[in-house]
Short mmCIF file of C-alpha atoms in Angstrom, two decimals:
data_model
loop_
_atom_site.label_atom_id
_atom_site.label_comp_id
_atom_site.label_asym_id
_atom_site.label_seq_id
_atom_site.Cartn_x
_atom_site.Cartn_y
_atom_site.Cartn_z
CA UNK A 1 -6.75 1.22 -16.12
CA UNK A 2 -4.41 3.87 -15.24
CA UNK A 3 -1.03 1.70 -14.52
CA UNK A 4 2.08 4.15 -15.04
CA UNK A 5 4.23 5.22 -11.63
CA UNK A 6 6.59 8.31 -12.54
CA UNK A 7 9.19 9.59 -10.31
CA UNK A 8 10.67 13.47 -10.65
CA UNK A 9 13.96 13.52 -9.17
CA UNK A 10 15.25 16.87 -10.49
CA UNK A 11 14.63 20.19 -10.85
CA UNK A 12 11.81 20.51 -12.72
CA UNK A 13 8.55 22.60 -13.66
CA UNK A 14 4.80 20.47 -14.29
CA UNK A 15 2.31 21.79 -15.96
CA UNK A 16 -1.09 20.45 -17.63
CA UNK A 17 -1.14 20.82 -21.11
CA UNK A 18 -4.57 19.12 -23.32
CA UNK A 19 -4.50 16.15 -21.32
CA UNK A 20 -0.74 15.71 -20.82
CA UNK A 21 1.45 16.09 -17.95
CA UNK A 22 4.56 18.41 -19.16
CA UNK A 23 7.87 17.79 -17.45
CA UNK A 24 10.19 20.61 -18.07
CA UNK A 25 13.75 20.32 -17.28
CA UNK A 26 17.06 19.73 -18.97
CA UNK A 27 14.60 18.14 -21.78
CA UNK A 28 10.51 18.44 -22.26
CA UNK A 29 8.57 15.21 -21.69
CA UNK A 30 4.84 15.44 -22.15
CA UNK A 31 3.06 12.02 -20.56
CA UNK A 32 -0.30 11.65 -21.20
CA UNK A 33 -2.54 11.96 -18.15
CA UNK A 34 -4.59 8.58 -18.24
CA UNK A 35 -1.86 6.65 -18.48
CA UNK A 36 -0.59 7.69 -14.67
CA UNK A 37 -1.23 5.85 -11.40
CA UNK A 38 1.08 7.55 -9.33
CA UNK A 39 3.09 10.77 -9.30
CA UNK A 40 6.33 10.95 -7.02
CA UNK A 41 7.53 14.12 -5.97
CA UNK A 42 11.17 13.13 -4.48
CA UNK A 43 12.31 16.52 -4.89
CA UNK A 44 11.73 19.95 -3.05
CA UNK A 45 12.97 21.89 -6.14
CA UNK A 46 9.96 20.70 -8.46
CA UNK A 47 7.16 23.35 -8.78
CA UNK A 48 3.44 22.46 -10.09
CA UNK A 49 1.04 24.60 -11.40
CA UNK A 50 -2.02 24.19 -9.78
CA UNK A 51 -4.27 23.71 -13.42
CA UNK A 52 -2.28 20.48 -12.94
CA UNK A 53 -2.62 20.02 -9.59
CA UNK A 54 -6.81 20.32 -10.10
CA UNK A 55 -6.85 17.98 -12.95
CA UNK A 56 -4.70 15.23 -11.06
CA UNK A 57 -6.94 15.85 -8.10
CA UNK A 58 -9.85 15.11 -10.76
CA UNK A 59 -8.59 12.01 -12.21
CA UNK A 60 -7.88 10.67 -8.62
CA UNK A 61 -4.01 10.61 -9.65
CA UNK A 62 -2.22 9.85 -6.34
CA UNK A 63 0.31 12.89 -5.78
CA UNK A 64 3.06 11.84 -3.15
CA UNK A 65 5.58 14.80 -2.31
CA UNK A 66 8.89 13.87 -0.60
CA UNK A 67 10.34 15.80 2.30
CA UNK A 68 14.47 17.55 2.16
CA UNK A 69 15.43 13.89 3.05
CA UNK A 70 13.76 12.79 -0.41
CA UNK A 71 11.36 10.56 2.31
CA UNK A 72 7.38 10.84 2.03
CA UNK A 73 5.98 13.94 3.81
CA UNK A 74 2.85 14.36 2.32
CA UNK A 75 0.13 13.50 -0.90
CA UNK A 76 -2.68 14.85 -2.24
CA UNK A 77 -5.80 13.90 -1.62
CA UNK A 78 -9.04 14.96 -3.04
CA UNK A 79 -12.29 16.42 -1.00
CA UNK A 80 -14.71 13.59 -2.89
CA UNK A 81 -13.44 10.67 -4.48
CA UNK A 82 -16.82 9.64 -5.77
CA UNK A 83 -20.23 11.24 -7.21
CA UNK A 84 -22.04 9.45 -4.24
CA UNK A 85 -19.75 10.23 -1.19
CA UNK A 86 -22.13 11.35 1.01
CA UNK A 87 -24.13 7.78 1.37
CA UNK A 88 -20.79 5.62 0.85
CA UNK A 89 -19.68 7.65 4.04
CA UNK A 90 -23.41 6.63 5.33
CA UNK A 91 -22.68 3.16 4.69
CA UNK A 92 -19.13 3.16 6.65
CA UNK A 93 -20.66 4.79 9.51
CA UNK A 94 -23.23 1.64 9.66
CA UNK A 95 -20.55 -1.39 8.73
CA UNK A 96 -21.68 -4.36 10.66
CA UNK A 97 -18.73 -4.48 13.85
CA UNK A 98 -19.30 -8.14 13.33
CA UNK A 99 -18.88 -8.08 9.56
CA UNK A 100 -16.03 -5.92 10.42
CA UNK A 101 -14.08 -8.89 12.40
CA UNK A 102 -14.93 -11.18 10.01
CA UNK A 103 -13.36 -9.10 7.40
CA UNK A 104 -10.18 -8.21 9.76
CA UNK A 105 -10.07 -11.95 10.38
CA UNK A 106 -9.64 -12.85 7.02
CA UNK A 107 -6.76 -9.82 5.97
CA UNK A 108 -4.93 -11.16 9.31
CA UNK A 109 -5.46 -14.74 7.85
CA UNK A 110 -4.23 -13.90 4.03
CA UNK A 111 -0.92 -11.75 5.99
CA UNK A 112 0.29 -14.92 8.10
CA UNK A 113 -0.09 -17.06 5.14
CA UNK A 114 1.99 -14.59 2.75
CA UNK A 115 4.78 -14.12 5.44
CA UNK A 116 4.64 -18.06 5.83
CA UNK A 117 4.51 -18.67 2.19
CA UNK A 118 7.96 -16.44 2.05
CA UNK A 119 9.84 -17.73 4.78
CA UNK A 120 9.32 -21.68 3.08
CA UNK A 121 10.08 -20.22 -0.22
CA UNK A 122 13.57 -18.96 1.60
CA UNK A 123 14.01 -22.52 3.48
CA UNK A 124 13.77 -20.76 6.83
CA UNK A 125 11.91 -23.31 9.46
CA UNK A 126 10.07 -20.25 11.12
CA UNK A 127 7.76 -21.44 8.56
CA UNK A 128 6.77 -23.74 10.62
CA UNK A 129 5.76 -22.11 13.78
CA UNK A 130 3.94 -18.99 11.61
CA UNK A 131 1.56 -22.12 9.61
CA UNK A 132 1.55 -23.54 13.77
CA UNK A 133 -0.13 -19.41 14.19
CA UNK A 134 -2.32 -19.82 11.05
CA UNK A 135 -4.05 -22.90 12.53
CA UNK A 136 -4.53 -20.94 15.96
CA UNK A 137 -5.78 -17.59 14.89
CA UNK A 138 -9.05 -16.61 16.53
CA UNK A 139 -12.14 -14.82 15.48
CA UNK A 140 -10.64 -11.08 15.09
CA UNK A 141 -7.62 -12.59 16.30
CA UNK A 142 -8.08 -11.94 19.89
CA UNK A 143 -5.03 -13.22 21.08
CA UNK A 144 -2.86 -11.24 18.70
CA UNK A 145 -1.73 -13.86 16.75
CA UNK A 146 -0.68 -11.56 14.30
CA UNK A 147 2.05 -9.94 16.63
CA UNK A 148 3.49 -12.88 17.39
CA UNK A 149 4.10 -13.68 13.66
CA UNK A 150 5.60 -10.67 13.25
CA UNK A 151 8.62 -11.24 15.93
CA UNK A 152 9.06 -14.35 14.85
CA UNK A 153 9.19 -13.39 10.82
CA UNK A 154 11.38 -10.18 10.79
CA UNK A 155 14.06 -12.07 13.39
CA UNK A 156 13.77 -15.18 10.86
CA UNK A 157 14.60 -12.36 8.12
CA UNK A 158 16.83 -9.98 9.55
CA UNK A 159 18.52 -11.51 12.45
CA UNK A 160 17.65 -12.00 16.27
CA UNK A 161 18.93 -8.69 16.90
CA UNK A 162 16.36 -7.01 14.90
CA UNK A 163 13.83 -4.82 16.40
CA UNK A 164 11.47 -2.57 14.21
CA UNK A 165 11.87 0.23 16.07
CA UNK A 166 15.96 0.48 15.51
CA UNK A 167 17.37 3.35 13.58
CA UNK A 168 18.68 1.47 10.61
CA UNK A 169 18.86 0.86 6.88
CA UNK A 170 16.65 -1.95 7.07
CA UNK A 171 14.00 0.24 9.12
CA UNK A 172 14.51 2.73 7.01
CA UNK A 173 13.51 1.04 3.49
CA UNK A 174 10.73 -1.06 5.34
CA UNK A 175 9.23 2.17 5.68
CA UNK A 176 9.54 4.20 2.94
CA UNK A 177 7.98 0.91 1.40
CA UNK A 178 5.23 0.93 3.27
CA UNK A 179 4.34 4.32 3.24
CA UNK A 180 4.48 3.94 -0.90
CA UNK A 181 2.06 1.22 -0.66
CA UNK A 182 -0.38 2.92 1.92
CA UNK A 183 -0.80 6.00 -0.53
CA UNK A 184 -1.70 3.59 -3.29
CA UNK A 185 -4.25 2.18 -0.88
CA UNK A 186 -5.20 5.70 0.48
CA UNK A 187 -5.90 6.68 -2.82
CA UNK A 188 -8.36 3.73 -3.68
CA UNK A 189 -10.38 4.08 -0.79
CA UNK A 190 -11.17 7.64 -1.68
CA UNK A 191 -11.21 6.98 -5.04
CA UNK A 192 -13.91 4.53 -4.03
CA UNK A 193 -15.47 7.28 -1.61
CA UNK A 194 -14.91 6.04 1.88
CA UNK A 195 -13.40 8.06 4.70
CA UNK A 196 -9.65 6.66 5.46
CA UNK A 197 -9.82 7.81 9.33
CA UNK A 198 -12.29 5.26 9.96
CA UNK A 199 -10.55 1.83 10.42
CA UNK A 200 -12.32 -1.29 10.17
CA UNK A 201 -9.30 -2.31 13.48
CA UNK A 202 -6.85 0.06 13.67
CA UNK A 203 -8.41 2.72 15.70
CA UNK A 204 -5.66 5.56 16.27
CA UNK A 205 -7.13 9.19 16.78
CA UNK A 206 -3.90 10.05 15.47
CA UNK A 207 -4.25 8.14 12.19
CA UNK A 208 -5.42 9.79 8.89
CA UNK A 209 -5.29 6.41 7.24
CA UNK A 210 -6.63 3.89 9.47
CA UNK A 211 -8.57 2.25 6.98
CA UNK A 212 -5.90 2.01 4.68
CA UNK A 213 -3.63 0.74 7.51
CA UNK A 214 -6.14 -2.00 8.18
CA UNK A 215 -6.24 -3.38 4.10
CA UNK A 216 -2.88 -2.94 2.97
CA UNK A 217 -1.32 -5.51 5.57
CA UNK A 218 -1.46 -8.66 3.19
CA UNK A 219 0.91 -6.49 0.95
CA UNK A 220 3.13 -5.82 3.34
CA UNK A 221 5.07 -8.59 2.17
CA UNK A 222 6.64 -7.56 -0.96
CA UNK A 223 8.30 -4.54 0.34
CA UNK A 224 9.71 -7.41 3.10
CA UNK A 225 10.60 -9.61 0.27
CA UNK A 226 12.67 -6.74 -1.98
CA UNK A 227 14.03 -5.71 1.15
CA UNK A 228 15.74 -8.53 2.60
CA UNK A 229 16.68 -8.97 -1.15
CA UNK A 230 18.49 -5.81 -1.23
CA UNK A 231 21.07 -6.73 1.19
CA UNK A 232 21.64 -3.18 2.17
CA UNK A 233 24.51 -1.64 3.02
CA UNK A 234 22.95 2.30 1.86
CA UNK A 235 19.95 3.30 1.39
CA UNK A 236 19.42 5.81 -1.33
CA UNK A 237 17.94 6.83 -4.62
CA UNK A 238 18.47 3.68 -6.26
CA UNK A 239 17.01 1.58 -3.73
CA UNK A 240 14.09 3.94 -3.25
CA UNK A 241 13.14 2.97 -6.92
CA UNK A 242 13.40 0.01 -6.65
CA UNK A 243 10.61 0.21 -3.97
CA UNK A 244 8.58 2.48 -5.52
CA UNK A 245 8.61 -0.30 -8.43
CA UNK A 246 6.62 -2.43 -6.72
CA UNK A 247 3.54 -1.28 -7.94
CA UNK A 248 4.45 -2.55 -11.00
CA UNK A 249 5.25 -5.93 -9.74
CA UNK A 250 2.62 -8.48 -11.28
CA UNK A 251 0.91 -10.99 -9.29
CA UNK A 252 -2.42 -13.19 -9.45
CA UNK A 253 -5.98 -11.50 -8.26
CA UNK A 254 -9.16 -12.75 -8.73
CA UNK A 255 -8.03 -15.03 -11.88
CA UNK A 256 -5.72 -12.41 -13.70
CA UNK A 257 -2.59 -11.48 -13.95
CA UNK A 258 -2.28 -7.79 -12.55
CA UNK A 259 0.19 -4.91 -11.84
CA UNK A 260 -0.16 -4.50 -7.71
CA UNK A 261 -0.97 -1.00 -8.47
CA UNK A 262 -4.28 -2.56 -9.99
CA UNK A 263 -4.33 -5.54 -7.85
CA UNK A 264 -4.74 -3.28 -5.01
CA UNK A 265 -7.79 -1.31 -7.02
CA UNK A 266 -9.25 -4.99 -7.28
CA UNK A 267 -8.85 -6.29 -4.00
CA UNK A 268 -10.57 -2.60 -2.22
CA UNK A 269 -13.31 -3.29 -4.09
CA UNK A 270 -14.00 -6.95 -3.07
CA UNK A 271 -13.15 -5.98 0.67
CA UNK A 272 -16.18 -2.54 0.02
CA UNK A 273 -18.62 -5.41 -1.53
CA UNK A 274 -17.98 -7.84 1.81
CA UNK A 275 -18.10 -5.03 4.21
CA UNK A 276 -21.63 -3.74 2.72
CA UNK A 277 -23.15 -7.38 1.76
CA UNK A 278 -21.74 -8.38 5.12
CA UNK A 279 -19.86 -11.58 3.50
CA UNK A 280 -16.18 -11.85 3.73
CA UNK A 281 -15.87 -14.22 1.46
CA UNK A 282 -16.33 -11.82 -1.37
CA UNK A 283 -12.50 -10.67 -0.44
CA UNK A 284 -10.40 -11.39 -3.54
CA UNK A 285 -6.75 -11.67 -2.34
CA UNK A 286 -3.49 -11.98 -4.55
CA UNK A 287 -1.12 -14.62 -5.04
CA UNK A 288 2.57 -14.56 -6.04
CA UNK A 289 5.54 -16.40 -6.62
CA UNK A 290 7.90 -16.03 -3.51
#
């Protein structure tokens, strides 16, 4: 598996060279192309050739390119992740809605738990009234216990102050996080050949990555966890990288050890085999030491 997340910073040209990226800046650094994940673009002044850009595309390498700010903007994403994307697509259209619940049910479930399991490990008793959620959530959870979890987690984090719509450091990390760990899930699901618009809950016309949206919630969590761990007072390169890192975080799936980045290739494919046998119990979700 490919497990390798690299980061250009600089200046810098890429090219593809007999199976190797080439980075050419100050120094030439050839890495070899199988070994990458995830490519990083954090700055405007890096140009690509597009040979490169076709074989990346090819090897369903997730490209994300940063914006002036050095924030997420954009990624590349290929046309067809998979030789048969036609009838995967064929399949999505057909999903089961109630095989969809069940499945939403269960990713709601896993979340709670995590964000439970997190707030005990820190000795915060908001643990208590998010297990008090777990044992009322509902079949699709209809009465949005998942919302409420929320309100009550980040204030148990972050204060009673905190909203997540403020214009803050916090926000600002919890974001770029996120939007690191949706591209890795983006990238699966086409990878896998499914469409990312179509959401198995989230259901926003404005959304290119409602599907993604709907599976990366239970991992959430760790960007949460090496947030409120960060104790910000800035919010800059070094903390960026420190996010990005979480792919290569390990944690527990399906009896393994795992990086996330391949925890997350894992756990897509269990949630594709309960969506099209129509049993959620074939979901395979991680565990980790909070």
């Amino acid at each position: 598996m490919s497990w390798r997340t690299i980061v250009i910073s600089k200046r810098a040209k890429l090219d593809l060279q007999l199976g190797y990226m080439v980075v050419r800046s100050e120094e030439i650094t050839k890495i070899v192309l199988s070994e990458i994940s995830t490519i990083l673009i954090e700055s405007t002044a890096v140009s690509l050739t597009t040979s490169l850009l076709a074989e990346l595309s090819r090897r369903k390498i997730k490209v994300i390119f940063c914006d002036e700010k050095r924030n997420p903007s954009s990624e590349l994403i290929s046309y067809y992740g998979s030789h048969d994307t036609s009838n995967k697509i064929r399949n999505q259209i057909v999903w089961k809605q109630s095989t969809k619940e069940a499945v939403w049910t269960e990713i709601v479930t896993d979340k709670i738990r995590k964000q439970k399991e997190f707030l005990e490990a820190l000795g915060k008793e908001e643990s208590e009234l998010l297990l008090s959620y777990l044992k009322e959530i509902e079949w699709n959870d209809m009465t949005n216990r998942e919302g409420h979890a929320a309100k009550v987690y980040f204030n148990a984090l972050f204060g009673l102050d905190f909203t997540r719509t403020e214009d803050n450091f916090i926000n600002a990390a919890l974001n770029y996080g996120y939007s690191i760990i949706l591209s890795a899930f983006t990238r699966e699901i086409v990878a896998n050949g499914y469409l990312t618009q179509l959401g198995i809950f989230h259901d926003n016309m404005f959304n290119q990555f409602n599907l993604a949206s709907d599976f990366m919630e239970p991992f959430r969590v760790l960007v949460d966890r090496e947030v409120f761990l960060m104790k910000l007072v800035k919010f800059e390169h070094e903390e960026k990288m420190k996010l990005v890192n979480i792919l290569n975080y390990e944690v527990q799936i399906d009896g393994r050890v795992q990086y996330v980045n391949n925890a997350i290739k894992i756990y897509c494919k269990s949630i594709f085999d309960a969506l099209n046998e129509n049993d959620s119990s074939l979901i395979r979700f991680y565990k980790v030491e909070l």
